[in-house]
mmCIF file of C-alpha atoms in Angstrom:
data_model
loop_
_atom_site.group_PDB
_atom_site.id
_atom_site.type_symbol
_atom_site.label_atom_id
_atom_site.label_comp_id
_atom_site.label_asym_id
_atom_site.label_seq_id
_atom_site.Cartn_x
_atom_site.Cartn_y
_atom_site.Cartn_z
ATOM 1 C CA UNK A 1 -0.310 -0.009 0.152
ATOM 2 C CA UNK A 2 0.985 3.575 -1.086
ATOM 3 C CA UNK A 3 1.959 5.718 2.352
ATOM 4 C CA UNK A 4 0.316 8.891 0.366
ATOM 5 C CA UNK A 5 -3.066 6.331 0.311
ATOM 6 C CA UNK A 6 -2.371 5.170 4.093
ATOM 7 C CA UNK A 7 -2.099 8.567 4.926
ATOM 8 C CA UNK A 8 -5.298 9.952 3.298
ATOM 9 C CA UNK A 9 -7.314 6.913 4.935
ATOM 10 C CA UNK A 10 -5.990 7.745 8.205
ATOM 11 C CA UNK A 11 -6.770 11.201 8.080
ATOM 12 C CA UNK A 12 -10.131 10.783 6.892
ATOM 13 C CA UNK A 13 -10.862 8.602 9.690
ATOM 14 C CA UNK A 14 -9.916 11.454 12.158
ATOM 15 C CA UNK A 15 -6.334 9.592 13.198
ATOM 16 C CA UNK A 16 -3.726 11.488 15.571
ATOM 17 C CA UNK A 17 -1.071 8.573 14.524
ATOM 18 C CA UNK A 18 -0.151 6.505 11.802
ATOM 19 C CA UNK A 19 2.227 3.454 12.068
ATOM 20 C CA UNK A 20 3.220 2.379 8.609
ATOM 21 C CA UNK A 21 5.407 -0.790 9.012
ATOM 22 C CA UNK A 22 7.135 -2.556 6.169
ATOM 23 C CA UNK A 23 4.909 -5.875 5.792
ATOM 24 C CA UNK A 24 2.368 -5.272 7.985
ATOM 25 C CA UNK A 25 -0.992 -3.644 7.778
ATOM 26 C CA UNK A 26 -0.990 0.058 8.705
ATOM 27 C CA UNK A 27 -2.374 0.987 12.157
ATOM 28 C CA UNK A 28 -3.884 4.071 13.161
ATOM 29 C CA UNK A 29 -4.906 5.768 16.709
ATOM 30 C CA UNK A 30 -8.254 7.687 16.819
ATOM 31 C CA UNK A 31 -9.314 8.943 19.891
ATOM 32 C CA UNK A 32 -6.546 7.021 21.973
ATOM 33 C CA UNK A 33 -7.192 3.653 20.731
ATOM 34 C CA UNK A 34 -5.080 1.699 18.372
ATOM 35 C CA UNK A 35 -6.730 -0.164 15.170
ATOM 36 C CA UNK A 36 -6.033 -1.835 11.897
ATOM 37 C CA UNK A 37 -6.617 1.164 9.074
ATOM 38 C CA UNK A 38 -6.868 -1.342 6.166
ATOM 39 C CA UNK A 39 -5.589 -4.902 4.250
ATOM 40 C CA UNK A 40 -2.975 -3.135 2.625
ATOM 41 C CA UNK A 41 0.671 -3.516 3.742
ATOM 42 C CA UNK A 42 3.579 -1.312 4.012
ATOM 43 C CA UNK A 43 6.305 -0.741 1.488
ATOM 44 C CA UNK A 44 9.674 -0.298 2.429
ATOM 45 C CA UNK A 45 10.568 1.838 -1.067
ATOM 46 C CA UNK A 46 7.622 4.194 0.362
ATOM 47 C CA UNK A 47 9.543 4.077 3.746
ATOM 48 C CA UNK A 48 12.581 4.770 2.546
ATOM 49 C CA UNK A 49 11.186 7.740 -0.082
ATOM 50 C CA UNK A 50 9.803 9.844 3.302
ATOM 51 C CA UNK A 51 13.220 9.088 4.826
ATOM 52 C CA UNK A 52 15.550 12.304 5.852
ATOM 53 C CA UNK A 53 17.992 12.965 3.124
ATOM 54 C CA UNK A 54 20.919 11.128 3.668
ATOM 55 C CA UNK A 55 19.528 9.098 6.766
ATOM 56 C CA UNK A 56 20.924 5.560 7.799
ATOM 57 C CA UNK A 57 17.551 3.169 7.622
ATOM 58 C CA UNK A 58 19.581 1.023 10.337
ATOM 59 C CA UNK A 59 19.285 3.898 12.751
ATOM 60 C CA UNK A 60 16.142 5.881 14.506
ATOM 61 C CA UNK A 61 15.488 9.296 12.874
ATOM 62 C CA UNK A 62 13.047 12.230 13.652
ATOM 63 C CA UNK A 63 12.031 14.529 10.916
ATOM 64 C CA UNK A 64 9.221 16.523 10.064
ATOM 65 C CA UNK A 65 7.623 15.391 6.870
ATOM 66 C CA UNK A 66 5.090 17.210 4.561
ATOM 67 C CA UNK A 67 2.094 15.497 2.700
ATOM 68 C CA UNK A 68 0.280 17.863 0.163
ATOM 69 C CA UNK A 69 -1.033 20.375 2.794
ATOM 70 C CA UNK A 70 -0.426 18.437 6.096
ATOM 71 C CA UNK A 71 2.630 18.164 7.881
ATOM 72 C CA UNK A 72 3.457 15.317 10.794
ATOM 73 C CA UNK A 73 6.607 14.530 13.069
ATOM 74 C CA UNK A 74 7.749 11.225 11.818
ATOM 75 C CA UNK A 75 10.217 8.851 13.745
ATOM 76 C CA UNK A 76 11.768 6.266 11.741
ATOM 77 C CA UNK A 77 13.363 3.176 13.349
ATOM 78 C CA UNK A 78 13.688 -0.583 12.399
ATOM 79 C CA UNK A 79 12.130 -3.463 13.788
ATOM 80 C CA UNK A 80 13.726 -7.092 12.987
ATOM 81 C CA UNK A 81 15.162 -5.747 9.785
ATOM 82 C CA UNK A 82 11.795 -4.000 8.753
ATOM 83 C CA UNK A 83 11.524 -0.450 8.706
ATOM 84 C CA UNK A 84 9.176 1.372 10.190
ATOM 85 C CA UNK A 85 7.378 5.040 10.700
ATOM 86 C CA UNK A 86 5.406 6.461 13.635
ATOM 87 C CA UNK A 87 3.814 9.717 11.977
ATOM 88 C CA UNK A 88 1.905 12.054 14.653
ATOM 89 C CA UNK A 89 -0.039 14.388 12.683
ATOM 90 C CA UNK A 90 0.639 18.156 12.969
ATOM 91 C CA UNK A 91 -2.826 20.482 13.060
ATOM 92 C CA UNK A 92 -2.770 22.913 10.164
ATOM 93 C CA UNK A 93 -2.657 25.509 12.736
ATOM 94 C CA UNK A 94 -1.364 26.531 15.796
ATOM 95 C CA UNK A 95 -4.121 26.011 18.468
ATOM 96 C CA UNK A 96 -5.046 29.510 20.510
ATOM 97 C CA UNK A 97 -4.788 28.771 24.703
ATOM 98 C CA UNK A 98 -8.351 28.880 24.815
ATOM 99 C CA UNK A 99 -8.762 26.332 21.951
ATOM 100 C CA UNK A 100 -6.344 23.981 23.742
ATOM 101 C CA UNK A 101 -8.384 24.456 27.415
ATOM 102 C CA UNK A 102 -5.083 25.931 28.915
ATOM 103 C CA UNK A 103 -5.435 27.527 32.153
ATOM 104 C CA UNK A 104 -5.502 31.183 32.144
ATOM 105 C CA UNK A 105 -3.061 31.712 34.675
ATOM 106 C CA UNK A 106 -0.310 30.634 31.791
ATOM 107 C CA UNK A 107 -1.463 32.877 29.333
ATOM 108 C CA UNK A 108 -2.605 36.023 31.420
ATOM 109 C CA UNK A 109 0.593 35.741 34.167
ATOM 110 C CA UNK A 110 3.144 32.840 33.662
ATOM 111 C CA UNK A 111 4.393 33.215 30.038
ATOM 112 C CA UNK A 112 5.123 37.039 30.924
ATOM 113 C CA UNK A 113 7.478 36.033 34.267
ATOM 114 C CA UNK A 114 10.965 35.068 33.595
ATOM 115 C CA UNK A 115 12.076 31.844 35.037
ATOM 116 C CA UNK A 116 11.734 28.390 33.756
ATOM 117 C CA UNK A 117 8.480 27.364 32.859
ATOM 118 C CA UNK A 118 7.956 23.108 32.719
ATOM 119 C CA UNK A 119 5.470 21.574 30.586
ATOM 120 C CA UNK A 120 5.596 17.952 31.800
ATOM 121 C CA UNK A 121 3.574 14.855 30.650
ATOM 122 C CA UNK A 122 3.635 11.196 29.085
ATOM 123 C CA UNK A 123 4.339 11.185 25.177
ATOM 124 C CA UNK A 124 1.453 12.373 23.020
ATOM 125 C CA UNK A 125 0.089 14.575 25.998
ATOM 126 C CA UNK A 126 0.165 17.642 23.844
ATOM 127 C CA UNK A 127 3.479 19.258 25.503
ATOM 128 C CA UNK A 128 4.693 20.834 22.314
ATOM 129 C CA UNK A 129 1.377 21.952 21.621
ATOM 130 C CA UNK A 130 1.069 23.993 24.641
ATOM 131 C CA UNK A 131 4.477 25.388 24.205
ATOM 132 C CA UNK A 132 3.381 26.388 20.412
ATOM 133 C CA UNK A 133 0.206 27.971 21.856
ATOM 134 C CA UNK A 134 2.129 30.423 24.442
ATOM 135 C CA UNK A 135 4.898 31.016 21.520
ATOM 136 C CA UNK A 136 2.113 31.981 18.912
ATOM 137 C CA UNK A 137 0.404 34.275 21.908
ATOM 138 C CA UNK A 138 3.554 35.977 22.720
ATOM 139 C CA UNK A 139 4.552 36.894 19.187
ATOM 140 C CA UNK A 140 0.977 38.178 18.642
ATOM 141 C CA UNK A 141 1.198 40.400 21.630
ATOM 142 C CA UNK A 142 4.632 41.568 22.379
ATOM 143 C CA UNK A 143 7.728 42.816 20.638
ATOM 144 C CA UNK A 144 10.405 40.717 21.886
ATOM 145 C CA UNK A 145 13.281 38.115 20.445
ATOM 146 C CA UNK A 146 11.772 34.673 20.718
ATOM 147 C CA UNK A 147 14.228 31.863 20.173
ATOM 148 C CA UNK A 148 12.857 27.919 19.717
ATOM 149 C CA UNK A 149 15.395 24.827 19.867
ATOM 150 C CA UNK A 150 13.711 21.912 18.376
ATOM 151 C CA UNK A 151 13.926 18.227 17.445
ATOM 152 C CA UNK A 152 12.481 18.354 14.838
ATOM 153 C CA UNK A 153 10.572 22.043 14.338
ATOM 154 C CA UNK A 154 6.962 20.773 13.876
ATOM 155 C CA UNK A 155 4.928 24.486 14.264
ATOM 156 C CA UNK A 156 6.248 26.925 11.999
ATOM 157 C CA UNK A 157 6.313 31.095 13.501
ATOM 158 C CA UNK A 158 5.568 33.794 11.391
ATOM 159 C CA UNK A 159 7.424 36.975 13.082
ATOM 160 C CA UNK A 160 4.573 39.020 13.791
ATOM 161 C CA UNK A 161 4.714 41.507 16.560
ATOM 162 C CA UNK A 162 8.011 39.603 17.979
ATOM 163 C CA UNK A 163 11.128 38.182 15.857
ATOM 164 C CA UNK A 164 11.061 34.215 15.901
ATOM 165 C CA UNK A 165 13.634 32.509 15.163
ATOM 166 C CA UNK A 166 13.497 28.705 14.722
ATOM 167 C CA UNK A 167 16.534 26.539 15.345
ATOM 168 C CA UNK A 168 16.569 22.527 14.521
ATOM 169 C CA UNK A 169 18.710 20.349 16.465
ATOM 170 C CA UNK A 170 21.173 18.248 14.238
ATOM 171 C CA UNK A 171 21.000 20.960 11.111
ATOM 172 C CA UNK A 172 21.431 24.308 12.724
ATOM 173 C CA UNK A 173 22.474 23.313 16.229
ATOM 174 C CA UNK A 174 24.463 20.469 17.436
ATOM 175 C CA UNK A 175 22.748 20.030 20.309
ATOM 176 C CA UNK A 176 19.943 21.328 22.740
ATOM 177 C CA UNK A 177 22.724 22.429 25.242
ATOM 178 C CA UNK A 178 24.565 23.830 22.476
ATOM 179 C CA UNK A 179 21.938 25.611 21.508
ATOM 180 C CA UNK A 180 21.306 26.817 24.793
ATOM 181 C CA UNK A 181 24.940 27.722 25.712
ATOM 182 C CA UNK A 182 25.262 29.766 22.116
ATOM 183 C CA UNK A 183 21.636 31.390 23.182
ATOM 184 C CA UNK A 184 23.519 33.823 25.561
ATOM 185 C CA UNK A 185 25.027 35.413 22.473
ATOM 186 C CA UNK A 186 22.307 35.834 20.472
ATOM 187 C CA UNK A 187 20.059 38.057 22.986
ATOM 188 C CA UNK A 188 16.919 36.244 23.174
ATOM 189 C CA UNK A 189 14.489 37.337 25.684
ATOM 190 C CA UNK A 190 12.394 34.114 25.639
ATOM 191 C CA UNK A 191 13.675 30.467 24.573
ATOM 192 C CA UNK A 192 11.602 27.581 24.117
ATOM 193 C CA UNK A 193 13.413 24.184 24.431
ATOM 194 C CA UNK A 194 11.959 21.496 23.022
ATOM 195 C CA UNK A 195 12.922 18.778 25.605
ATOM 196 C CA UNK A 196 14.833 18.633 28.744
ATOM 197 C CA UNK A 197 16.491 15.468 28.505
ATOM 198 C CA UNK A 198 19.814 14.915 30.726
ATOM 199 C CA UNK A 199 21.205 16.743 33.385
ATOM 200 C CA UNK A 200 23.272 18.897 31.213
ATOM 201 C CA UNK A 201 20.524 20.012 29.464
ATOM 202 C CA UNK A 202 18.811 20.504 32.515
ATOM 203 C CA UNK A 203 21.388 22.680 33.871
ATOM 204 C CA UNK A 204 21.768 24.717 30.607
ATOM 205 C CA UNK A 205 18.007 25.683 31.292
ATOM 206 C CA UNK A 206 18.423 26.814 34.888
ATOM 207 C CA UNK A 207 21.282 28.947 34.114
ATOM 208 C CA UNK A 208 19.543 30.808 31.260
ATOM 209 C CA UNK A 209 16.516 30.984 33.590
ATOM 210 C CA UNK A 210 18.697 32.461 36.596
ATOM 211 C CA UNK A 211 20.257 35.204 33.642
ATOM 212 C CA UNK A 212 16.545 36.810 33.668
ATOM 213 C CA UNK A 213 15.640 34.879 30.747
ATOM 214 C CA UNK A 214 12.121 33.519 29.993
ATOM 215 C CA UNK A 215 12.685 29.718 29.390
ATOM 216 C CA UNK A 216 10.075 27.289 28.314
ATOM 217 C CA UNK A 217 10.763 23.682 28.016
ATOM 218 C CA UNK A 218 9.123 19.876 28.085
ATOM 219 C CA UNK A 219 9.816 17.048 30.422
ATOM 220 C CA UNK A 220 8.517 13.337 30.859
ATOM 221 C CA UNK A 221 6.895 12.920 34.120
ATOM 222 C CA UNK A 222 3.313 12.207 34.945
ATOM 223 C CA UNK A 223 2.558 14.892 37.286
ATOM 224 C CA UNK A 224 3.913 18.344 39.007
ATOM 225 C CA UNK A 225 5.545 16.387 41.989
ATOM 226 C CA UNK A 226 7.316 13.452 39.376
ATOM 227 C CA UNK A 227 8.725 16.263 37.937
ATOM 228 C CA UNK A 228 10.502 18.039 40.516
ATOM 229 C CA UNK A 229 11.636 14.516 41.794
ATOM 230 C CA UNK A 230 12.853 13.575 38.543
ATOM 231 C CA UNK A 231 14.662 16.784 37.689
ATOM 232 C CA UNK A 232 16.533 16.654 41.015
ATOM 233 C CA UNK A 233 17.406 13.015 41.054
ATOM 234 C CA UNK A 234 18.765 13.233 37.592
ATOM 235 C CA UNK A 235 22.201 14.643 39.529
ATOM 236 C CA UNK A 236 24.361 13.037 41.522
ATOM 237 C CA UNK A 237 23.532 12.990 45.032
ATOM 238 C CA UNK A 238 26.225 15.832 46.091
ATOM 239 C CA UNK A 239 24.813 18.431 43.613
ATOM 240 C CA UNK A 240 21.215 17.643 44.570
ATOM 241 C CA UNK A 241 21.103 20.740 47.325
ATOM 242 C CA UNK A 242 22.498 22.425 44.510
ATOM 243 C CA UNK A 243 19.619 21.990 41.835
ATOM 244 C CA UNK A 244 17.277 22.072 44.781
ATOM 245 C CA UNK A 245 18.393 25.684 45.202
ATOM 246 C CA UNK A 246 18.548 26.635 41.925
ATOM 247 C CA UNK A 247 14.916 25.219 41.422
ATOM 248 C CA UNK A 248 13.822 27.218 44.372
ATOM 249 C CA UNK A 249 15.450 30.405 42.627
ATOM 250 C CA UNK A 250 14.526 29.963 39.034
ATOM 251 C CA UNK A 251 11.521 28.262 38.420
ATOM 252 C CA UNK A 252 8.411 30.064 37.251
ATOM 253 C CA UNK A 253 5.743 27.394 37.363
ATOM 254 C CA UNK A 254 5.511 23.640 36.458
ATOM 255 C CA UNK A 255 2.437 22.201 34.369
ATOM 256 C CA UNK A 256 1.481 18.783 33.748
ATOM 257 C CA UNK A 257 -0.676 17.348 31.101
ATOM 258 C CA UNK A 258 -2.644 14.535 30.164
ATOM 259 C CA UNK A 259 -5.441 13.629 27.573
ATOM 260 C CA UNK A 260 -8.562 12.690 28.935
ATOM 261 C CA UNK A 261 -12.348 12.997 27.423
ATOM 262 C CA UNK A 262 -15.636 10.882 27.253
ATOM 263 C CA UNK A 263 -15.288 7.539 26.291
ATOM 264 C CA UNK A 264 -14.954 6.894 22.521
ATOM 265 C CA UNK A 265 -14.946 10.499 21.709
ATOM 266 C CA UNK A 266 -12.434 13.091 21.210
ATOM 267 C CA UNK A 267 -9.956 13.606 23.957
ATOM 268 C CA UNK A 268 -8.743 16.688 25.171
ATOM 269 C CA UNK A 269 -5.774 17.673 27.658
ATOM 270 C CA UNK A 270 -6.411 18.455 31.759
ATOM 271 C CA UNK A 271 -3.824 20.036 33.527
ATOM 272 C CA UNK A 272 -2.108 20.286 37.167
ATOM 273 C CA UNK A 273 -0.410 23.788 37.539
ATOM 274 C CA UNK A 274 2.121 24.706 40.373
ATOM 275 C CA UNK A 275 3.220 28.495 40.726
ATOM 276 C CA UNK A 276 6.432 29.230 42.291
ATOM 277 C CA UNK A 277 6.208 31.645 45.067
ATOM 278 C CA UNK A 278 7.549 31.577 48.670
ATOM 279 C CA UNK A 279 6.240 28.533 50.393
ATOM 280 C CA UNK A 280 6.722 26.794 47.114
ATOM 281 C CA UNK A 281 10.507 27.380 47.113
ATOM 282 C CA UNK A 282 11.020 26.684 50.998
ATOM 283 C CA UNK A 283 9.598 23.561 50.115
ATOM 284 C CA UNK A 284 11.947 22.626 47.040
ATOM 285 C CA UNK A 285 15.152 23.954 48.922
ATOM 286 C CA UNK A 286 14.157 21.981 51.631
ATOM 287 C CA UNK A 287 13.655 18.566 49.998
ATOM 288 C CA UNK A 288 10.064 18.332 51.092
ATOM 289 C CA UNK A 289 8.575 17.916 47.372
ATOM 290 C CA UNK A 290 5.670 15.610 49.041
ATOM 291 C CA UNK A 291 4.454 18.612 50.322
ATOM 292 C CA UNK A 292 3.644 20.484 46.812
ATOM 293 C CA UNK A 293 0.325 18.780 45.943
ATOM 294 C CA UNK A 294 -1.450 20.089 49.591
ATOM 295 C CA UNK A 295 -0.141 23.765 48.237
ATOM 296 C CA UNK A 296 -1.816 23.724 44.965
ATOM 297 C CA UNK A 297 -4.650 22.506 46.960
ATOM 298 C CA UNK A 298 -4.609 25.427 49.292
ATOM 299 C CA UNK A 299 -3.704 27.974 46.671
ATOM 300 C CA UNK A 300 -6.385 27.698 44.241
ATOM 301 C CA UNK A 301 -7.313 31.057 44.071
ATOM 302 C CA UNK A 302 -4.114 31.741 42.697
ATOM 303 C CA UNK A 303 -4.743 29.534 39.714
ATOM 304 C CA UNK A 304 -2.574 26.625 41.139
ATOM 305 C CA UNK A 305 -4.443 23.118 40.578
ATOM 306 C CA UNK A 306 -4.382 19.383 40.676
ATOM 307 C CA UNK A 307 -4.992 17.180 38.256
ATOM 308 C CA UNK A 308 -7.744 15.491 40.639
ATOM 309 C CA UNK A 309 -9.492 18.864 40.996
ATOM 310 C CA UNK A 310 -9.307 19.782 37.236
ATOM 311 C CA UNK A 311 -10.954 16.540 36.421
ATOM 312 C CA UNK A 312 -13.623 17.088 39.414
ATOM 313 C CA UNK A 313 -14.332 20.478 38.447
ATOM 314 C CA UNK A 314 -15.464 19.278 34.469
ATOM 315 C CA UNK A 315 -17.252 16.395 36.174
ATOM 316 C CA UNK A 316 -19.378 19.348 37.825
ATOM 317 C CA UNK A 317 -19.932 21.053 34.734
ATOM 318 C CA UNK A 318 -21.115 17.949 33.037
ATOM 319 C CA UNK A 319 -18.181 17.117 31.273
ATOM 320 C CA UNK A 320 -17.314 13.171 32.362
ATOM 321 C CA UNK A 321 -13.773 12.719 31.696
ATOM 322 C CA UNK A 322 -11.751 8.965 31.439
ATOM 323 C CA UNK A 323 -8.279 9.386 31.620
#
């Protein structure tokens, strides 16, 4: 089966993901569920045509792919000597914060503050889209120099009120760390980092935040508490006191998100929000991370919330969400 045919059918089904594997039936994900798309089978030559120029079929690679008017994020890999593509379809346009149901405190307050904003959640929860929406809002409303570091570039930002420079890892700069280190010489006001993957990238992001930049980055963790623990635990024991102090001083907010929705229908992101203030900084500095959920519950008026609080609120509004 031709890849273009599989893409057409997948989009017709409203799929968010397409898995096109050599010699196997294409599969799609619709509303969180995976099923076989059709009886055809993936072809090796179709995958090789799609692959990024010069990519080694034996190694994993990530790239943005254009199919007609549609854009997709593609991960190419090999399984049992067969080539495979994991394709995530990208929206035709960047959704607004309200369309994404983002907590208002994010686009009314947090995105205007210096420091590190961490957006965390599992794969496929919409972290990249959340950051793209905030960048678009800043681009629309403020005269800034915005730098993005992405692997690969997923959403394209045309400079509007702000100057937006998008750099792709592996093409425009060697790594997230090299991109962040060179950012200081480029003079951006806002730096968006596609993913904090290791100790070095976390250190670089904290350093940028410490210098008074607005830093936005994604991170993999299930909730706010786990995100803070994971950041700290990524450092050796003799450095953890230092990183707690850095987080307490430089953190702007942590947002955790996951997809939930009525059974069998389109899902939407739901959010957990931690805002940094004196009591939060005190807990982080002293390693009392387990008390952060209680702080989020007690400071609902300031815009904080736990995941359970938002799910309960949606239920009260008649929106029954299944995680």
